[in-house]
Coordinates of C-alpha atoms and ligand atoms in Angstrom, one line a residue:
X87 CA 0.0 0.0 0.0
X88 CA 0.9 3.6 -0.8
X89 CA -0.1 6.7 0.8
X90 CA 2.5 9.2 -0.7
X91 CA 0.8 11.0 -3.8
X92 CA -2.4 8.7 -3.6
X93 CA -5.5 8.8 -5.0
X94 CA -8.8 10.4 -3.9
X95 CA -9.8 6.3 -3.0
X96 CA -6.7 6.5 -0.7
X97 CA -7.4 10.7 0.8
X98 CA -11.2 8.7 2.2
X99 CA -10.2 5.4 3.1
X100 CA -7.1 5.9 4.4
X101 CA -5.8 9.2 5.3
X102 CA -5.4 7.8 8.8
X103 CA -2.2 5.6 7.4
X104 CA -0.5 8.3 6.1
X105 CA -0.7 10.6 9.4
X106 CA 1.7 8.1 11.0
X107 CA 3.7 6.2 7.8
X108 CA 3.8 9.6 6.5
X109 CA 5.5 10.2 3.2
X110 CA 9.6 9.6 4.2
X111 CA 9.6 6.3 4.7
X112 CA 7.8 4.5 1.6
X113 CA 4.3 3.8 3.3
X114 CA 5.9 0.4 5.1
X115 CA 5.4 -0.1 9.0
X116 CA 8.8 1.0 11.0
X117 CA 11.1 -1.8 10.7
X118 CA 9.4 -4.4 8.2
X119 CA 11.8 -5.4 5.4
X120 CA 10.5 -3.9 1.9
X121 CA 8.5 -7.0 0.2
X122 CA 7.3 -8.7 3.6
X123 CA 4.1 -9.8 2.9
X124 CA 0.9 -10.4 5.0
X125 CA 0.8 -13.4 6.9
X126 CA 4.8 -13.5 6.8
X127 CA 6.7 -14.8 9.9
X128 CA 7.5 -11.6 11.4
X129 CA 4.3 -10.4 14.0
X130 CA 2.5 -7.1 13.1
X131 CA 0.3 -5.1 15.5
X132 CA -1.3 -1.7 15.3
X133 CA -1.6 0.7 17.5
X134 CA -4.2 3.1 16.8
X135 CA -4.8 6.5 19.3
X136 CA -7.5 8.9 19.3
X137 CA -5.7 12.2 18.7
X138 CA -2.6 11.9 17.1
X139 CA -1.0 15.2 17.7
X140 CA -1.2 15.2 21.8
X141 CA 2.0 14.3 22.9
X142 CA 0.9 11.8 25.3
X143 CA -0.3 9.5 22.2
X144 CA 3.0 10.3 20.6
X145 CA 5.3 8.9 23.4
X146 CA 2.9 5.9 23.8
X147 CA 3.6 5.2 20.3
X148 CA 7.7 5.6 20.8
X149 CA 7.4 3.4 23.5
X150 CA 5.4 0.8 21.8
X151 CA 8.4 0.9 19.0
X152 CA 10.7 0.3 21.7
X153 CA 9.0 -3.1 22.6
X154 CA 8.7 -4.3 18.9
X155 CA 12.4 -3.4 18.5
X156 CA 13.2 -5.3 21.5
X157 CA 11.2 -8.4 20.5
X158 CA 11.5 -8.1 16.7
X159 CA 7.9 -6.9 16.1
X160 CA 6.4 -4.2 14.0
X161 CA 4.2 -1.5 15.3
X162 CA 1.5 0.2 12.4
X163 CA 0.7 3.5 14.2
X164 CA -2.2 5.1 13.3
X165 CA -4.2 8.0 14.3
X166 CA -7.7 7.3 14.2
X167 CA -9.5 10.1 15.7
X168 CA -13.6 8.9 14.3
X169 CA -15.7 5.9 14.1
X170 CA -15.3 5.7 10.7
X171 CA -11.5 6.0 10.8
X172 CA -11.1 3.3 13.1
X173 CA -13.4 0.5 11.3
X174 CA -11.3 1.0 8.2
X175 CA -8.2 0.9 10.1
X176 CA -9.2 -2.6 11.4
X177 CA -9.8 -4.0 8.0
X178 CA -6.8 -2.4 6.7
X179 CA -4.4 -4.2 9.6
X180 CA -6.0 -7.3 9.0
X181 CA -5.0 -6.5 4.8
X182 CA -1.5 -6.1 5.6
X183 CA -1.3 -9.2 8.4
X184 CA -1.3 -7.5 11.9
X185 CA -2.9 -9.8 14.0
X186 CA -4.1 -7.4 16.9
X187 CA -4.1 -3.6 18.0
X188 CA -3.9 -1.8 20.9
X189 CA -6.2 1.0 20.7
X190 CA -7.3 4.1 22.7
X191 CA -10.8 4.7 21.0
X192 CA -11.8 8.1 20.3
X193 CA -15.2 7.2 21.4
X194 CA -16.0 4.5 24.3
X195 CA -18.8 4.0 23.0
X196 CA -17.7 2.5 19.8
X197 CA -16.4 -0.5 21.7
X198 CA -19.2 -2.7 20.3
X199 CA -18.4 -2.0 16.6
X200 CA -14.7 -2.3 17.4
X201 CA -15.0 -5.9 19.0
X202 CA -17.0 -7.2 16.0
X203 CA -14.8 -5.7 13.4
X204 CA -12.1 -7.4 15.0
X205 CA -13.5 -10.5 15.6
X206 CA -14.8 -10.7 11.9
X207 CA -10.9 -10.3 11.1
X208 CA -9.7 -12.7 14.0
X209 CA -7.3 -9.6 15.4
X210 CA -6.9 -9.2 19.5
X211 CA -7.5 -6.4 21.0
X212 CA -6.1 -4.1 24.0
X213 CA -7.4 -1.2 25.2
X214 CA -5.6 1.7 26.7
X215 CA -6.1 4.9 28.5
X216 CA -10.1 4.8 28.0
X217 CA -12.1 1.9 28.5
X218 CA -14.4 0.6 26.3
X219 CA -18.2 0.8 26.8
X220 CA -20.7 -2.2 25.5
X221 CA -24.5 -1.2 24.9
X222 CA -25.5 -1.9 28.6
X223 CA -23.5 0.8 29.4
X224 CA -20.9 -1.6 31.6
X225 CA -17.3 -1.6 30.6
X226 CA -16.6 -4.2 28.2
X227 CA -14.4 -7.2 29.1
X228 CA -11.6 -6.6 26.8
X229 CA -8.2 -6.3 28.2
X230 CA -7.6 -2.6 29.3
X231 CA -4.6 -0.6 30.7
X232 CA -5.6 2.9 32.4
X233 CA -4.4 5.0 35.0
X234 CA -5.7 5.0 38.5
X235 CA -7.7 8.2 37.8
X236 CA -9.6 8.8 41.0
X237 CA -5.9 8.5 43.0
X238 CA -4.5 10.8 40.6
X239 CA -7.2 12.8 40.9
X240 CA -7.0 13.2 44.3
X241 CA -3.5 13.8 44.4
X242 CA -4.1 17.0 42.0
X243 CA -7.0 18.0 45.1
X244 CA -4.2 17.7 47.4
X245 CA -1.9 19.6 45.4
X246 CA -4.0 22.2 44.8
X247 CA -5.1 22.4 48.4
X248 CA -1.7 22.7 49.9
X249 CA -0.8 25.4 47.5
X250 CA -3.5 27.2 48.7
X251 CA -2.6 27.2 52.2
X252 CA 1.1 27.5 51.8
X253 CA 0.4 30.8 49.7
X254 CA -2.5 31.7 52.4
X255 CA -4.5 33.1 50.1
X256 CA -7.8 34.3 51.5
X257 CA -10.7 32.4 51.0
X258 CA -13.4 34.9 50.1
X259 CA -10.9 35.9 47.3
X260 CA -9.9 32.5 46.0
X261 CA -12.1 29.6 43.6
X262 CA -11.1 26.0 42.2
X263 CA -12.0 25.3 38.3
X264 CA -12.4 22.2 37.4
X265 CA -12.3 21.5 33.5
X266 CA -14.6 18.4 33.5
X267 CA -15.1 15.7 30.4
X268 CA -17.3 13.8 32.1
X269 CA -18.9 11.7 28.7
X270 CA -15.4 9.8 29.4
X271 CA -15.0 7.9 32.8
X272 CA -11.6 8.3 33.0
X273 CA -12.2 12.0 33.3
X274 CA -15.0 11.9 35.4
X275 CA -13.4 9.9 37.4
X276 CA -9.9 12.4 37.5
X277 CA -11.8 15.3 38.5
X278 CA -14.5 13.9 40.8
X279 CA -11.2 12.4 42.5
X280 CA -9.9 16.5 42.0
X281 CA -12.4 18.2 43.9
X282 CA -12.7 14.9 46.8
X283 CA -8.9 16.0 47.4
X284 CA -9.4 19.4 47.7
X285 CA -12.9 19.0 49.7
X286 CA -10.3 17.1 52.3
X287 CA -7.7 20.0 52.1
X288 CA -10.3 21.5 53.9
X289 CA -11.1 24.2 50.9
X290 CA -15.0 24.7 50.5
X291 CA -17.1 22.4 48.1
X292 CA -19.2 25.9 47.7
X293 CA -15.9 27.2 46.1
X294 CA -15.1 24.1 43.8
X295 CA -16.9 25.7 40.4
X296 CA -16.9 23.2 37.0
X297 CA -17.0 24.2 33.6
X298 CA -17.5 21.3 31.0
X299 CA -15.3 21.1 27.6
X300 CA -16.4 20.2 24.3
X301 CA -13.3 18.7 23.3
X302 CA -10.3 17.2 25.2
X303 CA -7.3 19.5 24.0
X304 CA -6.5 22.9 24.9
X305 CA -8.8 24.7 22.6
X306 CA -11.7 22.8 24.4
X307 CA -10.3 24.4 27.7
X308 CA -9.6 27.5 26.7
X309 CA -12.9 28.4 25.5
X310 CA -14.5 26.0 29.1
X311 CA -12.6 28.8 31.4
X312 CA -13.7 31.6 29.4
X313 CA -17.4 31.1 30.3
X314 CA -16.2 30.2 33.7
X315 CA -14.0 33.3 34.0
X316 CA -16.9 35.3 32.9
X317 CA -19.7 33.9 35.2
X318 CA -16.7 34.9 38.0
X319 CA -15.3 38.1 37.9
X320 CA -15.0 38.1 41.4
X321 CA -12.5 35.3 42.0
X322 CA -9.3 37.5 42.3
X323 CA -7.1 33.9 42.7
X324 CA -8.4 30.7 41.0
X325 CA -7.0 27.0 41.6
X326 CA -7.2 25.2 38.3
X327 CA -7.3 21.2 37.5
X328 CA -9.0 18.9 34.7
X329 CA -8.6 15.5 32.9
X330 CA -5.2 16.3 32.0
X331 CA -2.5 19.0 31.0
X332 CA -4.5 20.1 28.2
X333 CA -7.3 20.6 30.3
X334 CA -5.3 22.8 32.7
X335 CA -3.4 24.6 30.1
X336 CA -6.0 25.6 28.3
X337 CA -7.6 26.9 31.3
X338 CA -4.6 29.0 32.1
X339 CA -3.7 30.2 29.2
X340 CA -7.5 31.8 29.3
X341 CA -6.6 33.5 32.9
X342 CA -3.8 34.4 31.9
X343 CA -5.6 36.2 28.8
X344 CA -7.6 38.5 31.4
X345 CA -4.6 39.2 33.5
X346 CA -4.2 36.4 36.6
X347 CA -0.8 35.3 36.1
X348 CA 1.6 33.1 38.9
X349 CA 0.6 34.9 41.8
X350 CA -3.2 34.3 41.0
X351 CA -3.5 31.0 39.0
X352 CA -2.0 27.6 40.6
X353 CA -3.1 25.0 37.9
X354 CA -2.3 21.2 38.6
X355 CA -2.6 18.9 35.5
X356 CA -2.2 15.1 34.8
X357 CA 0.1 14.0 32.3
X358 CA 3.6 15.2 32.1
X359 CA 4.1 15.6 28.4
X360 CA 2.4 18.3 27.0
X361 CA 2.9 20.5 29.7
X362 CA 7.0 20.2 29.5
X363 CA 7.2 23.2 27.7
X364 CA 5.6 25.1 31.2
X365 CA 8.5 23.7 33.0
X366 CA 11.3 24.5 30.3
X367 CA 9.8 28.3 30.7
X368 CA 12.7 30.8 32.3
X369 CA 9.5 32.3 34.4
X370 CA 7.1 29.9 36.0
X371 CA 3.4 30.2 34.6
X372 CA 0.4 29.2 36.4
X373 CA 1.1 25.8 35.6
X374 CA 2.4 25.0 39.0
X375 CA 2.4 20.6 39.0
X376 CA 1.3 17.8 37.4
X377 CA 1.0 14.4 38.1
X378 CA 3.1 12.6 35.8
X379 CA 2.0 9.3 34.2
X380 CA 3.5 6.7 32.0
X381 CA 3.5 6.5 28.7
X382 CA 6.2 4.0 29.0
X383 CA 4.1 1.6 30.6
X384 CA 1.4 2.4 28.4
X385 CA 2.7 2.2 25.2
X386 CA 5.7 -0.4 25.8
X387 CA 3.5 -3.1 28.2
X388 CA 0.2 -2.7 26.0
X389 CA 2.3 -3.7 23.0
X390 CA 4.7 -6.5 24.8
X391 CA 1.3 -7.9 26.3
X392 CA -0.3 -7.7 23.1
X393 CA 2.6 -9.4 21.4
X394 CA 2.9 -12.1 23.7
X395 CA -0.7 -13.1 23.3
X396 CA -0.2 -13.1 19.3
X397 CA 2.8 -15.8 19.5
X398 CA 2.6 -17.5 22.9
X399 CA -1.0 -17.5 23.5
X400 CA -0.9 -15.3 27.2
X401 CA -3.4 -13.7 28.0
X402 CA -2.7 -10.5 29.2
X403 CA -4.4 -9.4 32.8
X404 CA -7.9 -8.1 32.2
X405 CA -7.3 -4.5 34.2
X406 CA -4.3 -3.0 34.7
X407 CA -4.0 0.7 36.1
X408 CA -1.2 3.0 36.7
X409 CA -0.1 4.8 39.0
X410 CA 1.1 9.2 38.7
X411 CA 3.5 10.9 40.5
X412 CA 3.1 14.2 41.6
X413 CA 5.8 17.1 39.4
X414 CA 6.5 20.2 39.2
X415 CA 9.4 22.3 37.8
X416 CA 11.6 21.5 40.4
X417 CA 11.8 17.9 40.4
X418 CA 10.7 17.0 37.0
X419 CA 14.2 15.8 35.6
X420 CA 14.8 13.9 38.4
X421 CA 11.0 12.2 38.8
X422 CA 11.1 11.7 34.9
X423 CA 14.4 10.1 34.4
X424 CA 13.5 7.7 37.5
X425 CA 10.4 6.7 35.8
X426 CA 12.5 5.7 32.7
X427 CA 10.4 8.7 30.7
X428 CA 13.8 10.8 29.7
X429 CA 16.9 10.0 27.5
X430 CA 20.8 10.6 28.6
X431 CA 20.3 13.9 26.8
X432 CA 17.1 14.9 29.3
X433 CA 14.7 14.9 26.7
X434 CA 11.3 13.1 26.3
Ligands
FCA511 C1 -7.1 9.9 28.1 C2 -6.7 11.3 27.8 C3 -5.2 11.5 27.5 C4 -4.4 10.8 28.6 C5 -4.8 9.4 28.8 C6 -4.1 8.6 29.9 O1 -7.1 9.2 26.9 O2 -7.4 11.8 26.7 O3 -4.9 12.8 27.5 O4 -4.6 11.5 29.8 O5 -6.2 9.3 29.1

């Protein structure tokens, strides 16, 4: 199959190839020899992620490379950020011999359509980061690798509630925003955990206000805090968390648009990759912490589980989650190079 100067056939069916094969290297999955055909002796898996550009999918993906070049596997990465995108990605990685994926879908509720796709093309599936959700509503009992979102969550409340008494700001001055996705369990489940943590800080529930976001990147947060910002013009001094550094980013990049700056803003996120560039500023931003998770885990276990199902016939464990670690620019090097998340040259 080729992508590079393809044909209008290609642009619908399979634009989602080319976002990850791209153009440089031929249209072949990293590491297969030229001419390797489907079915061939070598083991082929995708790994398919809901929104390609966020940097979190992008280390899960380097990661998963890093367990197919250590057990001699090849990884098809492709972003699939639709329905639509993903069922054709399923029958085009059973076309070219993969013989399972690890996905995170971009809609849970897809999880049905997924399963029967696969099944119909005898792939295996694992899911990461969000779970998927059958037609009764109840997860579905596919393998699944998360993080522990409700912890995490509540170590962002803690965060966030300890910065507020450390900085004793006063009360009648000060308001959390929470950034909330709740469609998604995952993220419900991070920001219910959120405001539980900072309900036990002691801070007031009363003074815990939520804004949901349409979409899960920083344009979805930005716009979120707006309305929130303008429903409150009298918070002088806001706490900020949300599903993840996007969601907090967003939100402080929209505070910081109507003049709060580090003094006033203390945002917490959960992630660690996106919001590098905070930490790598010469003047700290309202971007105090996040809790840093691991893409490591996620993208190099889903794929070595995955693969050791395809040839050994082990079943990977049916729930897996992950646990964060709380960062912020003073420790980050040091927490991230522990957790096996930076190279000898520092960087991600
Ligand atoms: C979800 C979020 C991602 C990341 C992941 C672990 O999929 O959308 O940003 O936090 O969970």
């Amino acid at each position: 199959m080729r992508v590079c100067g393809g044909s209008l056939w290609i642009a619908a069916a399979l634009v989602l190839v080319s976002t990850v094969w791209g153009c440089g290297d031929g249209g072949q999955p990293n590491s297969s020899a030229a001419g390797d055909v489907p079915g061939g002796d070598r083991i082929r898996i995708g790994f398919l992620v809901k929104q390609p550009e966020e940097p979190w999918f992008q280390q899960e993906w380097k990661f998963a490379e890093k367990a197919g070049a250590k057990y001699g596997f090849d990884v098809i990465k492709i972003g699939a950020t639709d329905g639509e995108k993903v069922l054709s990605a399923i029958d085009n990685l059973a076309a070219q011999g993969a013989q399972g994926f690890v996905i995170c879908t971009p809609d849970v509720r897809l999880g049905p359509a997924i399963m029967a796709k696969a099944n119909a093309n005898q792939l295996k599936v694992f899911t990461v980061d969000d779970q998927f959700v059958g037609s009764d509503g109840a997860f579905m009992n596919v393998p699944y690798m998360g993080i522990s979102a409700r912890d995490i969550g509540e170590s962002v409340g803690h965060t966030l509630g300890a910065e507020f008494k450390r900085r004793g700001w006063p009360i009648e001055e000060t308001a959390a925003a929470g950034i909330t996705f709740d469609e998604l369990n995952t993220a419900r489940d991070r920001t219910e955990g959120a405001i539980a943590g900072l309900i036990a800080e002691g801070f007031p529930a009363d003074r815990i206000y939520t804004a949901p976001q349409r979409t899960t990147d920083t344009e979805g947060s930005f716009n979120a805090a707006g309305t929130l910002l303008t429903q409150h013009p009298e918070i002088k001094r806001w706490l900020v968390f949300g599903m993840n550094d996007e969601g907090v980013m967003g939100a402080v990049r929209a505070m910081e648009g109507r003049g709060f700056n580090t003094d006033t803003v203390v945002g917490v996120g959960i992630g660690g990759s996106t919001c590098l560039v905070e930490f790598e500023k010469a003047t700290p931003s309202g971007f105090y912490a996040t809790c840093l998770i691991s893409p490591l885990r996620h993208g190099y276990e889903t794929a070595e589980l995955l693969y050791k199902w395809i040839k050994d016939g082990t079943v990977p464990p049916k729930d897996t989650r992950t646990k964060g670690f709380i960062i912020t620019r003073e420790n980050y090097k040091q927490v991230m190079t522990e957790q096996g998340l930076l190279d000898e040259s520092g960087t991600l």
